[in-house]
Short mmCIF file of C-alpha atoms in Angstrom, two decimals:
data_model
loop_
_atom_site.label_atom_id
_atom_site.label_comp_id
_atom_site.label_asym_id
_atom_site.label_seq_id
_atom_site.Cartn_x
_atom_site.Cartn_y
_atom_site.Cartn_z
CA UNK A 3 -71.72 -14.74 56.74
CA UNK A 4 -71.91 -12.00 59.34
CA UNK A 5 -75.01 -12.44 61.59
CA UNK A 6 -75.95 -8.76 61.17
CA UNK A 7 -75.98 -9.22 57.40
CA UNK A 8 -78.30 -12.22 57.69
CA UNK A 9 -80.65 -10.38 60.05
CA UNK A 10 -80.94 -7.37 57.78
CA UNK A 11 -81.34 -9.24 54.53
CA UNK A 12 -84.90 -9.30 53.18
CA UNK A 13 -86.08 -12.81 52.32
CA UNK A 14 -89.08 -14.10 50.47
CA UNK A 15 -90.03 -17.11 52.55
CA UNK A 16 -88.80 -16.46 56.09
CA UNK A 17 -90.65 -14.17 58.50
CA UNK A 18 -89.71 -15.59 61.90
CA UNK A 19 -86.97 -14.77 64.38
CA UNK A 20 -83.37 -15.61 63.49
CA UNK A 21 -82.07 -15.30 67.05
CA UNK A 22 -83.30 -16.29 70.51
CA UNK A 23 -81.18 -16.44 73.65
CA UNK A 24 -77.52 -15.60 73.20
CA UNK A 25 -75.70 -18.83 72.45
CA UNK A 26 -72.85 -19.95 74.69
CA UNK A 27 -69.23 -19.80 73.48
CA UNK A 28 -69.15 -23.59 73.13
CA UNK A 29 -72.26 -23.46 70.95
CA UNK A 30 -70.83 -20.63 68.88
CA UNK A 31 -67.67 -22.64 68.24
CA UNK A 32 -69.69 -25.72 67.27
CA UNK A 33 -71.84 -23.57 64.98
CA UNK A 34 -68.87 -22.05 63.19
CA UNK A 35 -67.02 -25.31 62.69
CA UNK A 36 -70.21 -27.24 61.93
CA UNK A 37 -71.35 -24.87 59.21
CA UNK A 38 -67.89 -25.11 57.70
CA UNK A 39 -68.21 -28.88 57.53
CA UNK A 40 -71.93 -29.34 56.84
CA UNK A 41 -73.08 -26.04 55.35
CA UNK A 42 -74.02 -25.80 51.68
CA UNK A 43 -72.46 -23.13 49.47
CA UNK A 44 -75.28 -21.73 47.35
CA UNK A 45 -72.91 -19.38 45.54
CA UNK A 46 -71.61 -22.40 43.62
CA UNK A 47 -73.71 -24.28 41.10
CA UNK A 48 -75.64 -27.22 42.48
CA UNK A 49 -74.30 -30.59 41.36
CA UNK A 50 -76.39 -32.42 38.78
CA UNK A 51 -76.51 -35.36 41.19
CA UNK A 52 -77.20 -34.31 44.77
CA UNK A 53 -75.81 -37.55 46.19
CA UNK A 54 -72.32 -36.16 45.53
CA UNK A 55 -72.91 -33.53 48.23
CA UNK A 56 -72.48 -36.13 50.95
CA UNK A 57 -69.40 -37.84 52.34
CA UNK A 58 -71.46 -41.02 52.67
CA UNK A 59 -72.55 -43.15 49.73
CA UNK A 60 -76.29 -42.37 49.70
CA UNK A 61 -79.01 -43.60 47.39
CA UNK A 62 -81.74 -41.04 48.13
CA UNK A 63 -81.88 -37.41 49.26
CA UNK A 64 -84.49 -35.83 51.54
CA UNK A 65 -85.03 -32.25 52.67
CA UNK A 66 -86.39 -31.07 56.02
CA UNK A 67 -87.48 -27.43 56.14
CA UNK A 68 -87.38 -25.75 59.55
CA UNK A 69 -85.92 -28.53 61.68
CA UNK A 70 -86.08 -26.58 64.97
CA UNK A 71 -83.69 -28.22 67.43
CA UNK A 72 -82.98 -31.03 64.98
CA UNK A 73 -84.47 -33.95 66.96
CA UNK A 74 -86.41 -35.41 64.03
CA UNK A 75 -83.64 -34.73 61.52
CA UNK A 76 -81.03 -36.41 63.72
CA UNK A 77 -83.28 -39.41 64.28
CA UNK A 78 -83.93 -39.90 60.58
CA UNK A 79 -80.32 -39.37 59.51
CA UNK A 80 -79.06 -41.76 62.18
CA UNK A 81 -81.54 -44.54 61.40
CA UNK A 82 -81.03 -44.29 57.61
CA UNK A 83 -77.28 -43.89 56.89
CA UNK A 84 -77.81 -44.81 53.22
CA UNK A 85 -80.05 -41.75 52.71
CA UNK A 86 -78.81 -38.19 52.43
CA UNK A 87 -80.54 -35.48 54.47
CA UNK A 88 -80.49 -31.72 53.95
CA UNK A 89 -81.79 -29.66 56.86
CA UNK A 90 -82.83 -26.01 56.68
CA UNK A 91 -83.09 -23.81 59.77
CA UNK A 92 -82.59 -20.01 59.77
CA UNK A 93 -83.00 -19.82 63.57
CA UNK A 94 -79.45 -19.62 64.93
CA UNK A 95 -80.22 -21.32 68.23
CA UNK A 96 -81.73 -24.35 66.50
CA UNK A 97 -78.79 -24.69 64.12
CA UNK A 98 -76.35 -24.35 67.03
CA UNK A 99 -78.11 -27.17 68.87
CA UNK A 100 -77.83 -29.45 65.85
CA UNK A 101 -74.18 -28.59 65.32
CA UNK A 102 -73.46 -29.40 68.96
CA UNK A 103 -75.05 -32.83 68.44
CA UNK A 104 -73.11 -33.68 65.28
CA UNK A 105 -69.87 -32.52 66.88
CA UNK A 106 -70.36 -35.37 69.36
CA UNK A 107 -71.66 -37.86 66.76
CA UNK A 108 -70.73 -36.83 63.21
CA UNK A 109 -73.06 -37.78 60.36
CA UNK A 110 -71.64 -38.33 56.88
CA UNK A 111 -75.13 -38.23 55.34
CA UNK A 112 -76.08 -34.73 56.53
CA UNK A 113 -75.84 -31.23 55.00
CA UNK A 114 -77.48 -28.00 56.22
CA UNK A 115 -78.54 -24.55 55.07
CA UNK A 116 -78.93 -21.76 57.63
CA UNK A 117 -80.97 -19.26 55.63
CA UNK A 118 -84.26 -18.93 53.76
CA UNK A 119 -85.46 -22.30 52.42
CA UNK A 120 -86.76 -20.74 49.19
CA UNK A 121 -83.19 -19.94 48.18
CA UNK A 122 -82.19 -23.55 48.62
CA UNK A 123 -85.26 -24.79 46.73
CA UNK A 124 -84.40 -22.51 43.81
CA UNK A 125 -80.79 -23.74 43.88
CA UNK A 126 -81.64 -27.43 43.77
CA UNK A 127 -81.78 -29.22 40.40
CA UNK A 128 -85.11 -30.30 38.97
CA UNK A 129 -86.43 -33.68 40.20
CA UNK A 130 -83.50 -34.08 42.59
CA UNK A 131 -85.28 -34.89 45.88
CA UNK A 132 -86.99 -38.03 47.09
CA UNK A 133 -88.85 -36.27 49.85
CA UNK A 134 -89.59 -32.97 51.60
CA UNK A 135 -90.65 -32.69 55.25
CA UNK A 136 -92.35 -29.57 56.61
CA UNK A 137 -93.08 -30.45 60.23
CA UNK A 138 -94.90 -28.12 62.58
CA UNK A 139 -94.12 -24.95 60.64
CA UNK A 140 -95.05 -21.56 62.07
CA UNK A 141 -98.87 -21.50 61.65
CA UNK A 142 -99.24 -17.71 61.52
CA UNK A 143 -102.68 -18.10 63.16
CA UNK A 144 -103.95 -14.56 62.53
CA UNK A 145 -105.81 -14.40 59.23
CA UNK A 146 -103.95 -11.25 58.17
CA UNK A 147 -100.70 -13.24 58.40
CA UNK A 148 -101.84 -16.34 56.50
CA UNK A 149 -99.98 -15.11 53.43
CA UNK A 150 -96.78 -15.72 55.40
CA UNK A 151 -97.42 -19.45 55.68
CA UNK A 152 -94.77 -21.50 53.93
CA UNK A 153 -97.35 -23.57 52.08
CA UNK A 154 -98.28 -21.33 49.17
CA UNK A 155 -98.87 -21.75 45.43
CA UNK A 156 -95.35 -20.47 44.70
CA UNK A 157 -93.66 -22.81 47.17
CA UNK A 158 -95.75 -25.76 46.01
CA UNK A 159 -94.47 -24.97 42.51
CA UNK A 160 -90.97 -25.20 43.98
CA UNK A 161 -91.75 -28.52 45.65
CA UNK A 162 -93.17 -29.94 42.43
CA UNK A 163 -90.07 -28.85 40.51
CA UNK A 164 -87.51 -30.44 42.85
CA UNK A 165 -89.38 -33.63 43.80
CA UNK A 166 -88.90 -36.71 41.68
CA UNK A 167 -92.08 -38.38 40.36
CA UNK A 168 -93.25 -40.51 43.28
CA UNK A 169 -91.40 -38.32 45.78
CA UNK A 170 -93.27 -37.38 48.96
CA UNK A 171 -94.11 -34.09 50.62
CA UNK A 172 -94.95 -34.66 54.29
CA UNK A 173 -96.65 -31.98 56.39
CA UNK A 174 -97.41 -32.18 60.11
CA UNK A 175 -99.27 -29.62 62.19
CA UNK A 176 -101.53 -29.32 65.21
CA UNK A 177 -103.31 -26.24 63.85
CA UNK A 178 -106.56 -27.17 62.09
CA UNK A 179 -106.68 -24.06 59.93
CA UNK A 180 -103.17 -24.74 58.60
CA UNK A 181 -103.98 -28.41 57.94
CA UNK A 182 -107.08 -27.41 55.96
CA UNK A 183 -105.10 -24.67 54.23
CA UNK A 184 -102.47 -27.21 53.12
CA UNK A 185 -105.05 -29.71 51.89
CA UNK A 186 -106.84 -27.05 49.85
CA UNK A 187 -103.65 -25.59 48.39
CA UNK A 188 -102.25 -28.99 47.40
CA UNK A 189 -105.55 -30.00 45.84
CA UNK A 190 -105.66 -26.77 43.86
CA UNK A 191 -102.05 -27.20 42.75
CA UNK A 192 -102.67 -30.59 41.19
CA UNK A 193 -99.12 -31.99 41.09
CA UNK A 194 -99.21 -33.29 44.67
CA UNK A 195 -101.73 -36.02 45.46
CA UNK A 196 -102.90 -36.56 49.06
CA UNK A 197 -102.40 -40.12 50.24
CA UNK A 198 -105.15 -41.15 52.65
CA UNK A 199 -106.98 -44.47 52.63
CA UNK A 200 -109.30 -43.86 55.57
CA UNK A 201 -110.40 -41.13 57.96
CA UNK A 202 -107.81 -42.10 60.58
CA UNK A 203 -104.84 -41.85 58.22
CA UNK A 204 -104.12 -38.21 58.75
CA UNK A 205 -104.02 -38.59 62.54
CA UNK A 206 -101.67 -41.56 62.41
CA UNK A 207 -97.98 -40.62 62.91
CA UNK A 208 -95.52 -41.51 60.17
CA UNK A 209 -93.81 -44.87 60.42
CA UNK A 210 -90.81 -44.61 62.74
CA UNK A 211 -91.97 -41.18 63.93
CA UNK A 212 -89.88 -40.12 66.97
CA UNK A 213 -92.13 -37.24 68.00
CA UNK A 214 -90.96 -33.71 68.74
CA UNK A 215 -90.93 -31.46 71.77
CA UNK A 216 -93.40 -29.13 70.08
CA UNK A 217 -95.74 -32.02 69.32
CA UNK A 218 -95.63 -33.21 72.94
CA UNK A 219 -96.58 -29.71 74.08
CA UNK A 220 -99.46 -29.56 71.58
CA UNK A 221 -100.84 -32.88 72.82
CA UNK A 222 -100.55 -31.77 76.46
CA UNK A 223 -102.55 -28.66 75.55
CA UNK A 224 -105.27 -30.70 73.89
CA UNK A 225 -104.44 -30.14 70.22
CA UNK A 226 -104.52 -33.18 67.94
CA UNK A 227 -101.71 -33.40 65.39
CA UNK A 228 -102.32 -34.22 61.74
CA UNK A 229 -99.80 -35.97 59.47
CA UNK A 230 -100.35 -35.43 55.76
CA UNK A 231 -98.51 -37.13 52.92
CA UNK A 232 -98.64 -35.99 49.31
CA UNK A 233 -97.05 -37.79 46.36
CA UNK A 234 -95.58 -36.02 43.35
CA UNK A 235 -97.32 -37.13 40.15
#
């Protein structure tokens, strides 16, 4: 798809930038070839069994929305070759960084989507995912912009539709208002149950958590991250 077309297209769930610094020719080449190999074609019907999307023989499928530079996604996909991972990132520079990495070390259990995540969620079959990660999403800190936050009643409906019973929605943020917002919205929704056994649970990183550059910056600046896990009823 032509970059100008993607920039001009109105989307429901994406309000951020699509482009940052101009990518280098090497990155552009990796992006073009990588999307050809790993990109999902949403113009075709989704397969009834998502595991068939992957070259690897996978037993579970997880989705990461807004993977940034791809550090966490690469870590998870590398450490769990028997799981399939779908990564969504509309920001061209982030997708180019990931495609550069998989050009050096290909991953047979990875697919990507480089546009609005709501389109992918609507494309996916019902109860087809084992997990969804939304890690350090744009907090839209100004109250007038809170309606732009990805966690919303409509998107939680989408999560509930595509998650299998027992599937997990994981949310990490260093912004207290967004953490509270997510807790309140998930509680009101009812299909996603917060998993917390004690007061320290939501400040304890996920098992095997590699950390992210954004998280390291937040900690340096004195903000304490929260890690929430919700289970689909």
